[in-house]
XYZ file of C-alpha atoms in Angstrom:
746
model
C 41.708 30.080 -14.553
C 42.504 27.883 -11.556
C 39.693 25.456 -12.479
C 41.064 25.237 -16.030
C 44.523 24.420 -14.626
C 43.027 21.422 -12.853
C 42.514 19.813 -16.265
C 46.256 19.560 -16.631
C 47.348 15.989 -15.901
C 50.836 16.955 -14.752
C 51.104 16.153 -11.050
C 53.098 19.301 -10.268
C 50.308 21.442 -11.693
C 47.197 19.539 -10.679
C 47.997 18.707 -7.075
C 48.998 22.275 -5.992
C 45.885 23.568 -7.782
C 43.692 21.245 -5.711
C 45.396 22.329 -2.479
C 45.058 26.029 -3.358
C 41.349 25.738 -4.260
C 40.666 23.836 -1.034
C 42.326 26.604 0.997
C 40.305 29.246 -0.822
C 37.076 27.373 -0.066
C 37.960 27.224 3.617
C 38.536 30.978 3.727
C 35.957 32.361 1.259
C 33.502 29.537 0.680
C 30.416 31.458 -0.616
C 32.423 33.501 -3.156
C 34.369 30.505 -4.490
C 31.212 28.370 -4.660
C 29.506 31.048 -6.766
C 32.475 31.205 -9.147
C 32.452 27.428 -9.546
C 28.707 27.485 -10.245
C 28.981 30.026 -13.075
C 32.119 28.448 -14.528
C 31.352 26.223 -17.563
C 31.798 22.580 -16.589
C 33.310 23.771 -13.299
C 31.780 21.097 -11.069
C 32.383 18.370 -13.682
C 36.103 19.194 -13.815
C 36.351 18.971 -10.034
C 34.477 15.639 -10.057
C 37.092 14.264 -12.464
C 39.574 14.385 -9.578
C 37.884 11.292 -8.116
C 38.917 9.283 -11.175
C 42.597 10.239 -10.948
C 44.743 7.115 -10.622
C 47.074 8.925 -8.228
C 45.657 8.409 -4.742
C 47.123 11.642 -3.402
C 45.176 13.740 -5.878
C 42.043 11.626 -5.473
C 42.111 11.903 -1.686
C 42.751 15.646 -1.760
C 39.947 15.884 -4.313
C 37.621 14.379 -1.698
C 38.639 17.075 0.766
C 38.085 19.719 -1.903
C 34.554 18.414 -2.646
C 33.773 18.348 1.077
C 34.464 22.060 1.324
C 32.700 22.786 -1.976
C 29.418 21.071 -1.022
C 29.037 22.612 2.439
C 25.760 24.535 2.830
C 25.135 24.868 -0.922
C 22.150 22.873 -2.171
C 22.695 23.824 -5.824
C 26.253 22.451 -5.902
C 25.137 19.399 -3.926
C 22.555 18.561 -6.609
C 25.043 19.030 -9.452
C 27.638 16.837 -7.718
C 25.010 14.156 -7.073
C 23.984 14.105 -10.747
C 27.630 13.833 -11.759
C 27.419 10.220 -10.521
C 28.979 11.088 -7.160
C 27.078 8.411 -5.227
C 28.290 5.625 -7.503
C 31.889 6.809 -7.378
C 31.967 7.312 -3.611
C 30.364 3.947 -2.866
C 32.863 2.265 -5.169
C 35.748 3.903 -3.306
C 34.311 2.839 0.066
C 33.955 -0.735 -1.171
C 37.483 -0.783 -2.613
C 38.905 0.549 0.647
C 37.250 -2.216 2.749
C 33.997 -0.620 3.973
C 34.074 -0.061 7.744
C 37.546 -1.639 7.966
C 38.934 1.018 5.616
C 41.097 3.955 6.527
C 40.769 7.717 6.514
C 39.661 7.693 2.854
C 36.442 5.903 3.837
C 35.840 8.558 6.488
C 36.306 11.334 3.906
C 33.862 9.626 1.513
C 31.254 9.278 4.267
C 31.610 12.938 5.246
C 31.103 13.948 1.611
C 28.025 11.692 1.378
C 26.607 13.363 4.478
C 27.111 16.780 2.901
C 25.236 15.644 -0.206
C 22.296 14.029 1.610
C 21.708 15.986 4.809
C 18.765 18.395 4.538
C 18.642 17.791 0.758
C 15.384 16.006 -0.095
C 16.135 15.921 -3.807
C 19.444 14.083 -3.329
C 17.879 11.745 -0.767
C 15.207 10.751 -3.270
C 17.854 10.314 -5.985
C 19.901 8.130 -3.623
C 16.910 5.919 -2.873
C 15.700 5.700 -6.491
C 19.208 4.767 -7.580
C 19.095 1.662 -5.327
C 22.091 2.901 -3.361
C 20.480 1.978 -0.019
C 20.998 -1.677 -0.900
C 24.731 -1.035 -1.222
C 24.889 0.156 2.400
C 24.098 -3.282 3.858
C 27.689 -4.682 3.563
C 28.915 -1.794 5.718
C 27.309 -3.350 8.794
C 28.338 -6.971 8.249
C 30.674 -7.220 11.246
C 32.210 -10.495 12.287
C 31.529 -12.558 15.395
C 34.740 -11.385 17.012
C 33.985 -7.788 18.017
C 36.933 -7.326 20.338
C 39.707 -4.885 19.591
C 37.980 -2.471 17.211
C 40.350 0.160 15.874
C 39.568 3.825 16.432
C 39.227 4.332 12.657
C 36.692 1.480 12.390
C 34.646 2.971 15.221
C 34.710 6.353 13.484
C 33.749 4.850 10.112
C 30.880 2.808 11.529
C 29.643 5.798 13.500
C 29.515 7.889 10.307
C 27.793 5.057 8.451
C 25.087 4.870 11.104
C 24.657 8.639 10.941
C 24.260 8.390 7.170
C 21.417 5.888 7.616
C 19.778 8.265 10.092
C 20.029 11.120 7.593
C 17.779 9.124 5.219
C 15.120 8.311 7.854
C 15.283 11.416 10.014
C 11.919 12.492 11.515
C 12.460 15.985 10.095
C 12.392 14.635 6.513
C 9.102 14.630 4.570
C 6.991 11.686 5.836
C 6.664 10.143 2.379
C 10.420 10.140 1.743
C 11.164 8.708 5.208
C 8.574 5.962 4.801
C 9.974 4.994 1.400
C 13.528 4.739 2.758
C 12.322 2.692 5.746
C 10.619 0.275 3.387
C 13.759 -0.103 1.273
C 15.920 -0.705 4.355
C 13.671 -3.524 5.480
C 13.438 -5.114 2.035
C 17.200 -5.132 1.443
C 17.957 -6.549 4.918
C 19.636 -3.429 6.300
C 17.326 -3.295 9.338
C 17.978 -6.966 10.055
C 21.733 -6.341 9.930
C 21.417 -3.429 12.353
C 19.460 -5.614 14.785
C 22.278 -8.178 14.656
C 24.738 -5.480 15.760
C 22.228 -4.365 18.397
C 22.140 -7.819 19.992
C 25.836 -8.644 19.472
C 28.356 -8.775 22.284
C 31.613 -6.856 22.440
C 30.345 -3.863 20.446
C 31.803 -0.550 21.708
C 29.387 1.478 23.832
C 29.226 4.502 21.541
C 28.571 2.286 18.487
C 25.877 0.403 20.400
C 24.248 3.681 21.436
C 24.277 5.037 17.880
C 22.969 1.697 16.550
C 20.022 1.897 18.967
C 19.279 5.435 17.786
C 19.541 4.326 14.157
C 17.208 1.357 14.614
C 14.817 3.699 16.415
C 14.433 5.964 13.410
C 14.321 3.101 10.899
C 11.260 1.639 12.667
C 9.597 4.914 13.705
C 6.080 5.061 12.259
C 6.617 2.016 9.987
C 4.255 -0.798 10.972
C 6.172 -3.473 9.057
C 9.501 -2.487 10.606
C 7.941 -2.203 14.075
C 6.448 -5.687 13.764
C 9.831 -7.068 12.735
C 11.571 -5.382 15.657
C 9.002 -6.865 18.060
C 9.961 -10.335 16.781
C 13.730 -9.886 17.346
C 15.111 -11.978 20.202
C 18.389 -11.596 22.025
C 20.812 -14.571 21.781
C 20.347 -15.544 25.425
C 19.214 -18.701 27.193
C 16.269 -18.647 27.284
C 15.816 -16.160 24.407
C 14.324 -12.829 25.404
C 12.697 -10.210 23.198
C 15.018 -7.390 22.231
C 12.567 -4.874 23.723
C 12.828 -6.526 27.140
C 16.628 -6.587 26.995
C 16.733 -2.899 26.080
C 14.286 -1.923 28.837
C 16.486 -3.754 31.335
C 19.291 -1.360 30.357
C 17.003 1.669 30.572
C 15.940 1.059 34.189
C 19.451 0.036 35.261
C 21.082 3.056 36.872
C 24.562 1.605 36.312
C 24.241 1.946 32.533
C 25.609 5.076 30.782
C 23.192 7.990 30.607
C 23.364 8.317 26.793
C 22.630 4.598 26.404
C 19.547 4.853 28.626
C 18.336 7.844 26.606
C 18.864 5.867 23.383
C 16.833 2.933 24.710
C 14.005 5.282 25.729
C 14.044 6.796 22.238
C 13.945 3.313 20.699
C 10.942 2.375 22.836
C 9.164 5.610 21.902
C 9.788 4.994 18.194
C 8.555 1.426 18.523
C 5.234 2.688 19.921
C 4.930 5.696 17.588
C 1.642 5.287 15.649
C 1.690 1.613 16.621
C -1.539 0.734 18.425
C -0.753 -2.953 18.087
C 2.528 -2.490 19.962
C 0.835 -0.322 22.593
C -1.687 -3.074 23.225
C 1.080 -5.680 23.560
C 2.937 -3.574 26.151
C -0.181 -2.826 28.222
C -1.270 -6.469 28.054
C 1.909 -7.499 29.914
C 0.558 -5.560 32.936
C -2.947 -7.041 32.955
C -3.700 -9.773 35.507
C -4.852 -12.342 32.929
C -1.657 -12.137 30.861
C 1.099 -11.841 33.474
C 3.634 -14.661 33.181
C 5.409 -15.151 36.490
C 8.157 -17.298 34.930
C 9.564 -14.585 32.647
C 10.306 -10.908 32.886
C 7.993 -8.761 30.766
C 8.155 -5.198 29.482
C 5.302 -4.161 31.771
C 7.009 -5.526 34.864
C 10.223 -3.683 33.989
C 8.320 -0.426 33.509
C 6.538 -0.789 36.839
C 9.825 -1.629 38.521
C 11.430 1.491 37.065
C 8.393 3.610 37.910
C 8.585 2.795 41.627
C 12.368 2.462 42.068
C 14.473 4.854 44.160
C 16.359 6.153 41.107
C 14.715 9.339 39.847
C 15.993 8.895 36.271
C 14.480 5.388 36.149
C 11.212 6.863 37.448
C 11.184 9.498 34.725
C 12.134 7.115 31.878
C 9.585 4.480 32.941
C 6.823 7.111 33.318
C 7.516 8.553 29.850
C 7.742 5.079 28.286
C 4.417 4.062 29.831
C 2.857 7.356 28.695
C 3.829 6.505 25.111
C 2.002 3.188 25.463
C -1.166 5.241 26.113
C -0.639 8.096 23.666
C -3.743 8.674 21.487
C -5.131 5.271 22.475
C -8.298 5.471 24.582
C -8.672 1.694 24.642
C -5.330 1.139 26.370
C -6.016 3.997 28.800
C -9.132 2.164 29.955
C -7.308 -1.171 30.026
C -4.562 0.237 32.239
C -7.193 1.106 34.873
C -7.512 -2.655 35.484
C -3.885 -2.995 36.606
C -3.613 -3.839 40.309
C -0.397 -3.688 42.323
C 0.499 -5.514 45.534
C 2.187 -2.871 47.691
C 3.012 -4.982 50.755
C 2.120 -8.300 52.345
C -1.219 -8.257 54.107
C -2.483 -5.080 52.431
C -5.057 -5.151 49.637
C -3.803 -4.369 46.120
C -4.159 -0.844 44.787
C -4.626 0.331 41.250
C -1.695 1.617 39.227
C -3.428 4.995 38.984
C -3.772 5.256 42.746
C -0.189 4.147 43.355
C 1.068 6.899 41.036
C -0.909 9.538 42.950
C 0.312 8.090 46.265
C 3.959 8.433 45.218
C 3.239 11.896 43.872
C 1.693 13.039 47.150
C 4.561 11.643 49.265
C 7.015 13.947 47.493
C 10.116 14.564 49.595
C 9.326 11.824 52.102
C 10.984 9.171 49.925
C 14.746 9.129 49.691
C 15.747 9.053 46.031
C 18.953 9.210 44.069
C 18.867 12.154 41.713
C 16.403 14.988 41.279
C 13.171 14.536 43.234
C 11.489 17.065 40.970
C 12.311 14.793 38.033
C 10.303 11.939 39.537
C 7.268 14.126 40.191
C 7.433 15.670 36.709
C 7.560 12.189 35.160
C 4.544 10.968 37.165
C 2.559 14.122 36.368
C 3.293 13.710 32.648
C 2.077 10.103 32.865
C -1.136 11.103 34.667
C -1.847 13.977 32.258
C -1.380 11.706 29.250
C -3.505 9.003 30.865
C -6.453 11.283 31.727
C -6.464 13.259 28.468
C -9.504 12.398 26.357
C -10.501 9.603 28.761
C -13.476 10.592 30.996
C -13.455 7.171 32.690
C -9.872 7.686 33.889
C -10.809 11.190 35.074
C -13.659 9.705 37.092
C -11.314 7.135 38.662
C -8.840 9.879 39.539
C -11.492 12.147 41.089
C -13.007 9.228 42.990
C -10.083 9.463 45.425
C -11.060 12.397 47.639
C -7.412 13.235 48.453
C -6.321 13.968 44.885
C -8.080 17.302 44.282
C -6.982 18.877 47.620
C -3.399 17.790 46.899
C -3.438 19.459 43.485
C -4.983 22.693 44.734
C -2.488 22.786 47.617
C 0.471 22.372 45.248
C -0.786 25.080 42.880
C -1.492 27.662 45.586
C 1.933 27.420 47.285
C 4.801 29.788 46.555
C 7.806 27.625 45.717
C 11.173 27.878 43.923
C 11.739 27.838 40.157
C 12.100 24.060 39.871
C 8.960 23.523 41.951
C 7.117 25.893 39.635
C 7.330 23.195 36.953
C 5.511 20.851 39.328
C 2.923 23.543 40.049
C 2.354 24.110 36.345
C 1.872 20.396 35.707
C -0.499 20.121 38.684
C -2.524 22.977 37.180
C -2.520 21.139 33.848
C -3.730 17.912 35.503
C -6.508 19.737 37.363
C -7.492 21.500 34.139
C -7.707 18.124 32.374
C -10.013 16.908 35.162
C -12.285 19.875 34.402
C -12.112 19.758 30.609
C -12.731 15.990 30.304
C -15.151 15.744 33.252
C -18.401 13.934 32.403
C -20.043 15.156 35.685
C -20.652 11.583 36.812
C -19.454 12.362 40.367
C -21.695 14.789 42.205
C -19.004 16.325 44.441
C -16.470 16.883 41.648
C -18.504 18.166 38.755
C -16.993 20.574 36.307
C -18.742 23.569 37.850
C -17.730 22.671 41.411
C -14.099 22.239 40.426
C -14.094 25.675 38.789
C -15.609 27.202 41.914
C -12.920 25.500 43.992
C -10.186 26.992 41.785
C -11.715 30.437 42.024
C -11.929 30.293 45.841
C -8.611 28.669 46.755
C -6.295 29.601 43.880
C -7.828 32.313 41.764
C -8.369 32.057 38.020
C -5.561 34.468 37.186
C -3.089 32.668 39.440
C -4.168 29.322 37.979
C -3.623 30.409 34.370
C -0.294 32.001 35.325
C 0.965 28.740 36.830
C -0.340 26.851 33.806
C 1.458 29.193 31.388
C 4.770 28.808 33.223
C 5.330 25.407 31.595
C 5.651 26.645 28.024
C 7.962 29.480 29.094
C 10.545 27.163 30.655
C 13.779 26.459 28.767
C 13.432 22.706 29.337
C 10.130 22.830 27.462
C 11.722 24.686 24.534
C 14.576 22.186 24.232
C 12.302 19.163 24.387
C 9.954 20.616 21.757
C 12.696 20.802 19.112
C 13.355 17.114 18.308
C 11.715 13.762 19.101
C 15.022 12.294 20.301
C 15.671 12.922 24.018
C 19.046 14.685 24.013
C 20.121 16.170 27.340
C 23.460 17.387 28.585
C 22.911 15.835 32.028
C 20.258 13.716 33.799
C 19.053 16.720 35.821
C 17.956 18.486 32.619
C 15.736 15.567 31.629
C 12.306 17.051 32.385
C 10.021 17.096 29.359
C 9.216 14.633 26.606
C 8.797 15.804 23.009
C 5.329 14.292 22.506
C 4.176 15.730 25.829
C 5.137 19.234 24.700
C 2.671 18.804 21.806
C -0.014 17.769 24.289
C 0.601 20.849 26.449
C 0.337 23.110 23.417
C -3.040 21.605 22.526
C -4.507 21.684 26.042
C -3.284 24.998 27.423
C -5.669 27.189 25.421
C -8.601 24.785 25.819
C -8.191 24.571 29.606
C -7.865 28.351 29.954
C -11.114 28.850 28.069
C -12.823 26.155 30.133
C -11.824 27.862 33.404
C -13.345 31.194 32.402
C -16.552 29.813 30.943
C -19.803 30.307 32.835
C -22.214 27.507 33.583
C -24.492 28.685 30.787
C -21.624 28.572 28.335
C -20.779 25.105 29.602
C -24.339 23.993 28.937
C -24.198 25.467 25.468
C -20.872 23.765 24.900
C -22.341 20.473 26.077
C -25.173 20.908 23.612
C -22.687 21.726 20.884
C -20.651 18.662 21.804
C -23.746 16.477 21.687
C -24.723 17.902 18.325
C -21.162 17.396 17.113
C -21.247 13.820 18.360
C -24.508 13.280 16.521
C -22.979 14.915 13.474
C -19.926 12.674 13.802
C -22.191 9.654 14.120
C -24.020 10.688 10.965
C -20.730 11.229 9.180
C -19.515 7.844 10.399
C -22.732 6.278 9.141
C -22.327 7.863 5.731
C -18.674 6.884 5.662
C -19.721 3.294 6.253
C -22.354 3.595 3.540
C -19.790 5.071 1.157
C -17.356 2.309 2.072
C -19.991 -0.325 1.334
C -20.886 1.413 -1.914
C -17.221 1.479 -2.868
C -17.073 -2.261 -2.303
C -20.235 -2.768 -4.363
C -18.879 -0.476 -7.069
C -15.687 -2.488 -7.184
C -17.688 -5.688 -7.492
C -19.791 -4.154 -10.267
C -16.654 -3.045 -12.062
C -15.370 -6.588 -11.912
C -18.732 -7.846 -13.212
C -18.655 -5.324 -16.056
C -15.136 -6.419 -16.933
C -16.253 -10.053 -16.958
C -19.274 -9.174 -19.117
C -17.063 -7.240 -21.499
C -14.854 -10.288 -21.894
C -17.946 -12.421 -22.448
C -19.259 -9.884 -24.986
C -15.998 -10.049 -26.877
C -16.224 -13.827 -26.878
C -19.813 -13.603 -28.135
C -18.777 -11.186 -30.857
C -16.063 -13.611 -31.901
C -18.615 -16.421 -31.992
C -21.007 -14.292 -34.056
C -18.206 -13.446 -36.473
C -17.494 -17.150 -36.867
C -21.193 -17.812 -37.392
C -21.388 -15.064 -39.994
C -18.459 -16.613 -41.819
C -20.191 -19.999 -41.746
C -23.441 -18.438 -42.998
C -21.577 -16.760 -45.850
C -19.986 -20.082 -46.668
C -23.432 -21.687 -46.739
C -24.677 -18.898 -49.004
C -21.787 -19.511 -51.400
C -22.514 -23.228 -51.425
C -26.182 -22.563 -52.018
C -25.457 -20.180 -54.911
C -23.129 -22.750 -56.436
C -25.811 -25.419 -56.104
C -28.351 -23.082 -57.657
C -26.091 -22.463 -60.682
C -25.453 -26.172 -61.118
C -29.182 -26.909 -60.881
C -29.916 -24.247 -63.534
C -27.409 -25.766 -65.925
C -28.829 -29.259 -65.428
C -32.353 -27.960 -66.046
C -31.313 -26.263 -69.295
C -29.580 -29.463 -70.419
C -32.686 -31.541 -69.737
C -34.954 -29.063 -71.572
C -32.740 -29.252 -74.629
C -32.913 -33.046 -74.601
C -36.674 -33.005 -74.196
C -37.218 -30.613 -77.136
C -35.013 -32.630 -79.476
C -36.072 -36.100 -78.430
C -38.688 -37.951 -80.452
C -40.541 -40.137 -77.997
C -43.714 -42.140 -78.171
C -46.736 -41.373 -75.970
C -45.756 -43.330 -72.865
C -42.142 -42.113 -72.706
C -43.104 -38.458 -73.302
C -45.538 -38.550 -70.408
C -42.900 -39.857 -68.048
C -40.456 -37.146 -69.134
C -43.111 -34.486 -68.507
C -43.712 -35.912 -65.082
C -40.012 -35.783 -64.368
C -39.925 -32.136 -65.437
C -42.857 -31.379 -63.151
C -41.146 -33.093 -60.250
C -37.950 -31.150 -60.887
C -39.936 -27.915 -61.043
C -41.606 -28.778 -57.775
C -38.256 -29.493 -56.189
C -37.012 -26.141 -57.514
C -39.945 -24.421 -55.831
C -39.099 -26.197 -52.594
C -35.536 -24.923 -52.970
C -36.808 -21.405 -53.498
C -38.936 -21.762 -50.370
C -35.932 -22.948 -48.406
C -33.925 -20.090 -49.818
C -36.556 -17.658 -48.563
C -36.447 -19.226 -45.134
C -32.662 -18.964 -45.161
C -32.888 -15.276 -46.099
C -35.290 -14.715 -43.206
C -32.868 -16.435 -40.855
C -30.030 -14.271 -42.219
C -32.103 -11.139 -41.620
C -32.972 -12.341 -38.134
C -29.302 -12.950 -37.357
C -28.419 -9.470 -38.635
C -31.170 -7.978 -36.429
C -29.884 -9.967 -33.459
C -26.382 -8.725 -34.108
C -27.576 -5.093 -34.225
C -29.640 -5.633 -31.073
C -26.647 -7.122 -29.318
C -24.472 -4.076 -30.105
C -27.125 -1.648 -28.784
C -28.295 -3.660 -25.781
C -26.907 -3.455 -22.227
C -24.234 -5.803 -20.923
C -26.764 -7.725 -18.841
C -28.621 -8.893 -22.053
C -25.514 -10.332 -23.704
C -26.109 -13.869 -22.467
C -29.709 -14.012 -23.854
C -28.583 -12.793 -27.272
C -25.868 -15.497 -27.304
C -28.420 -18.164 -26.529
C -30.774 -16.928 -29.307
C -27.872 -16.826 -31.770
C -26.934 -20.365 -30.722
C -30.549 -21.510 -31.271
C -30.658 -19.952 -34.722
C -27.347 -21.531 -35.485
C -28.845 -24.924 -34.657
C -31.843 -24.192 -36.911
C -29.451 -23.125 -39.665
C -27.521 -26.367 -39.233
C -30.820 -28.322 -39.546
C -31.709 -26.414 -42.748
C -28.276 -27.069 -44.113
C -28.670 -30.787 -43.391
C -32.041 -30.831 -45.102
C -30.570 -28.984 -48.089
C -27.764 -31.532 -48.385
C -30.264 -34.438 -48.323
C -32.374 -32.762 -50.982
C -29.321 -32.091 -53.123
C -28.347 -35.755 -52.888
C -31.806 -36.902 -53.915
C -31.937 -34.402 -56.793
C -28.560 -35.577 -58.073
C -29.723 -39.184 -57.917
C -32.966 -38.357 -59.773
C -31.053 -36.387 -62.368
C -28.697 -39.285 -62.902
C -31.583 -41.693 -63.338
C -33.357 -39.236 -65.614
C -30.239 -38.880 -67.734
C -29.914 -42.633 -67.957
C -33.596 -42.910 -68.969
C -33.186 -40.237 -71.637
C -30.125 -42.008 -72.973
C -32.090 -45.237 -73.173
C -34.932 -43.439 -74.928
C -32.520 -41.853 -77.377
C -30.878 -45.145 -78.052
C -34.255 -46.766 -78.668
C -35.343 -43.923 -80.913
C -32.165 -44.111 -82.944
C -32.555 -47.801 -83.177
C -36.131 -47.456 -84.462
C -35.145 -44.817 -87.028
C -32.695 -47.149 -88.768
C -35.516 -48.777 -90.649
C -34.409 -52.287 -89.834
C -36.926 -52.858 -87.020
C -39.950 -50.892 -85.659
C -40.206 -51.709 -81.930
C -42.760 -50.033 -79.677
C -42.722 -49.810 -75.920
C -45.544 -52.171 -75.654
C -43.517 -54.779 -77.586
C -40.405 -54.486 -75.382
C -41.281 -55.928 -71.984
C -37.823 -55.311 -70.449
C -37.924 -51.592 -71.157
C -41.466 -51.277 -69.898
C -40.574 -53.067 -66.718
C -37.638 -50.700 -66.108
C -39.770 -47.608 -66.769
C -42.440 -48.820 -64.377
C -39.821 -49.372 -61.703
C -38.452 -45.849 -62.153
C -41.948 -44.397 -62.032
C -42.626 -46.127 -58.757
C -39.418 -44.805 -57.209
C -40.171 -41.243 -58.394
C -43.678 -41.501 -56.985
C -42.302 -42.559 -53.606
C -39.807 -39.694 -53.600
C -42.512 -37.236 -54.614
C -44.738 -38.353 -51.773
C -41.841 -38.004 -49.324
C -40.951 -34.486 -50.475
C -44.541 -33.342 -50.542
C -45.319 -34.593 -47.046
C -44.290 -31.888 -44.500
C -43.739 -34.432 -41.782
C -41.398 -36.518 -43.939
C -39.582 -33.433 -45.205
C -38.775 -32.027 -41.784
C -37.953 -35.409 -40.356
C -35.249 -35.664 -42.995
């Protein structure tokens, strides 16, 4: 009943109804939401409140929809499909985007309700091209001084809305698609402008860093763009360098330093190219003394007296090595100058030196934090890298230090260090290639059994995963800590611990025979992997060849179609020639009948009759030649039909040969046609002359029959001379037609 009352346009009915329904939702949300769901057109009637011209009702309608859409995915989907995104974005734009008032804030809160944890609505938002409409929100001016509290709140909510779309907890495909759209529409570029701008409030800057982090996380295109961003300084510096300067600066706010660390982690996430660029800034051949590099900043933070800088730099450097054996080996080349006059030491050795000094160095902050950071770096470095393990074990002081730390009885905080030392020693056993005689896998296990005890070792190792700091860090990739002292574990490192704990425990309890069997299994697996890799390469090559063959088949199909078109044209021409030939044959038959009638009725003397008979014989002979040519033409037609049938049945590779044969036969057909035309011309000329001769004979006969004069051929020299001339010409033509050489040369 209350929902029906909201249809009433009267202000004094509609507005109190909205207020009452909002209060009911605050008190009994699940029950009211269910009633609205089952009510016909219930959600649609509530959505109509956004179109009310009275701002009071519209604004209270926003508050009502906020309460209605909380924690109810079904209502969220219905509201979204009622064109909520379009309406809300229009209101935000009308109100001035980030410069708007409380109405913009209410719209953003409602958008968050609709999109957060709702994959269906997120996909609908992206497919509707609404991400592109978010770009104007972040177009701030050059003058960033004096931001109002409402603008800060609005921009903060806008940044959170972007993060909702690219959150790491979303399905990877949906996140990747949104990241791509944000780069293509220029939203990422606009965020980077805010990131490098001056005068931006600290909390907005921190949230912008977190937002950029998740927009580039795991997206190679976005990561490459971020690597190219420079800060507007003189000289220009890469944005990564500027951010790292803030991370290792202990005077910067703690939340800002955490945000920068998260941004650096996201930049390197699944980005081997970026990892290589960071490590290369530490290598001797690429160090530029004139400018500050990311590697130099990380080393400076790693060995500073601020424990938080130590931890952040160690975790950042660990991410440059994560799942990248190549960069782990490259980092072994890094040499550090500790003091004047002393030889340089490797970065690996310097880390172990600082680790072993422990409490001897005065540091600001938690000393345990520094040691935990260095141990996480060393564990990440040595994991799945036997060469690094060999370098670590080559220093004879490292193993005694680890066993000493594990065997001591220390406080709760120190137990974290003991657990990580056990993890590092376990890594040295698990990834040991037995290249050093004194620190083989078997000898290290014997050492653990004698000095620590296997049970004690596994207990110290298992303490890590039971700690509350581990549980908190394992929840989300973003480092969120209430205070610097609680900053102990990194999210990616918790995954590494989970993978290695069981494997190391099994390795400790295995006998030498089991180790040998495992080595054999590993070798067989490596061989199997090599075989699989070989076949993968073969399959890849075959795929390439198959693609090329498909392209060839497509080209041949096009050529076949062209050939079929040509054949169709040739068939049409052949049919045309047949029609012309049949017409010529009919005309020739009529002419022959006409001449026979004249010959039977004409009364000629001996000489003229003989010439007429000869002409008839010559015509008959020419007719026979025509019949012969007709037979040859029929054979050619049959051959063309056979070729056509053969072409349809043959493989694609034979199409070209069939085309060439058809072209050759076409040329022969053209030659026959030319010969036929020449013959037809000659026949017509002979027929004309024969007709003229018959007319002359008839005229002479009629003249003789008049009784006035009797004139014979022998007495008319002019007529005899003309007949002789005609006979000579016919004889020449007869010789030419009878001679095969002359006939075909025509």
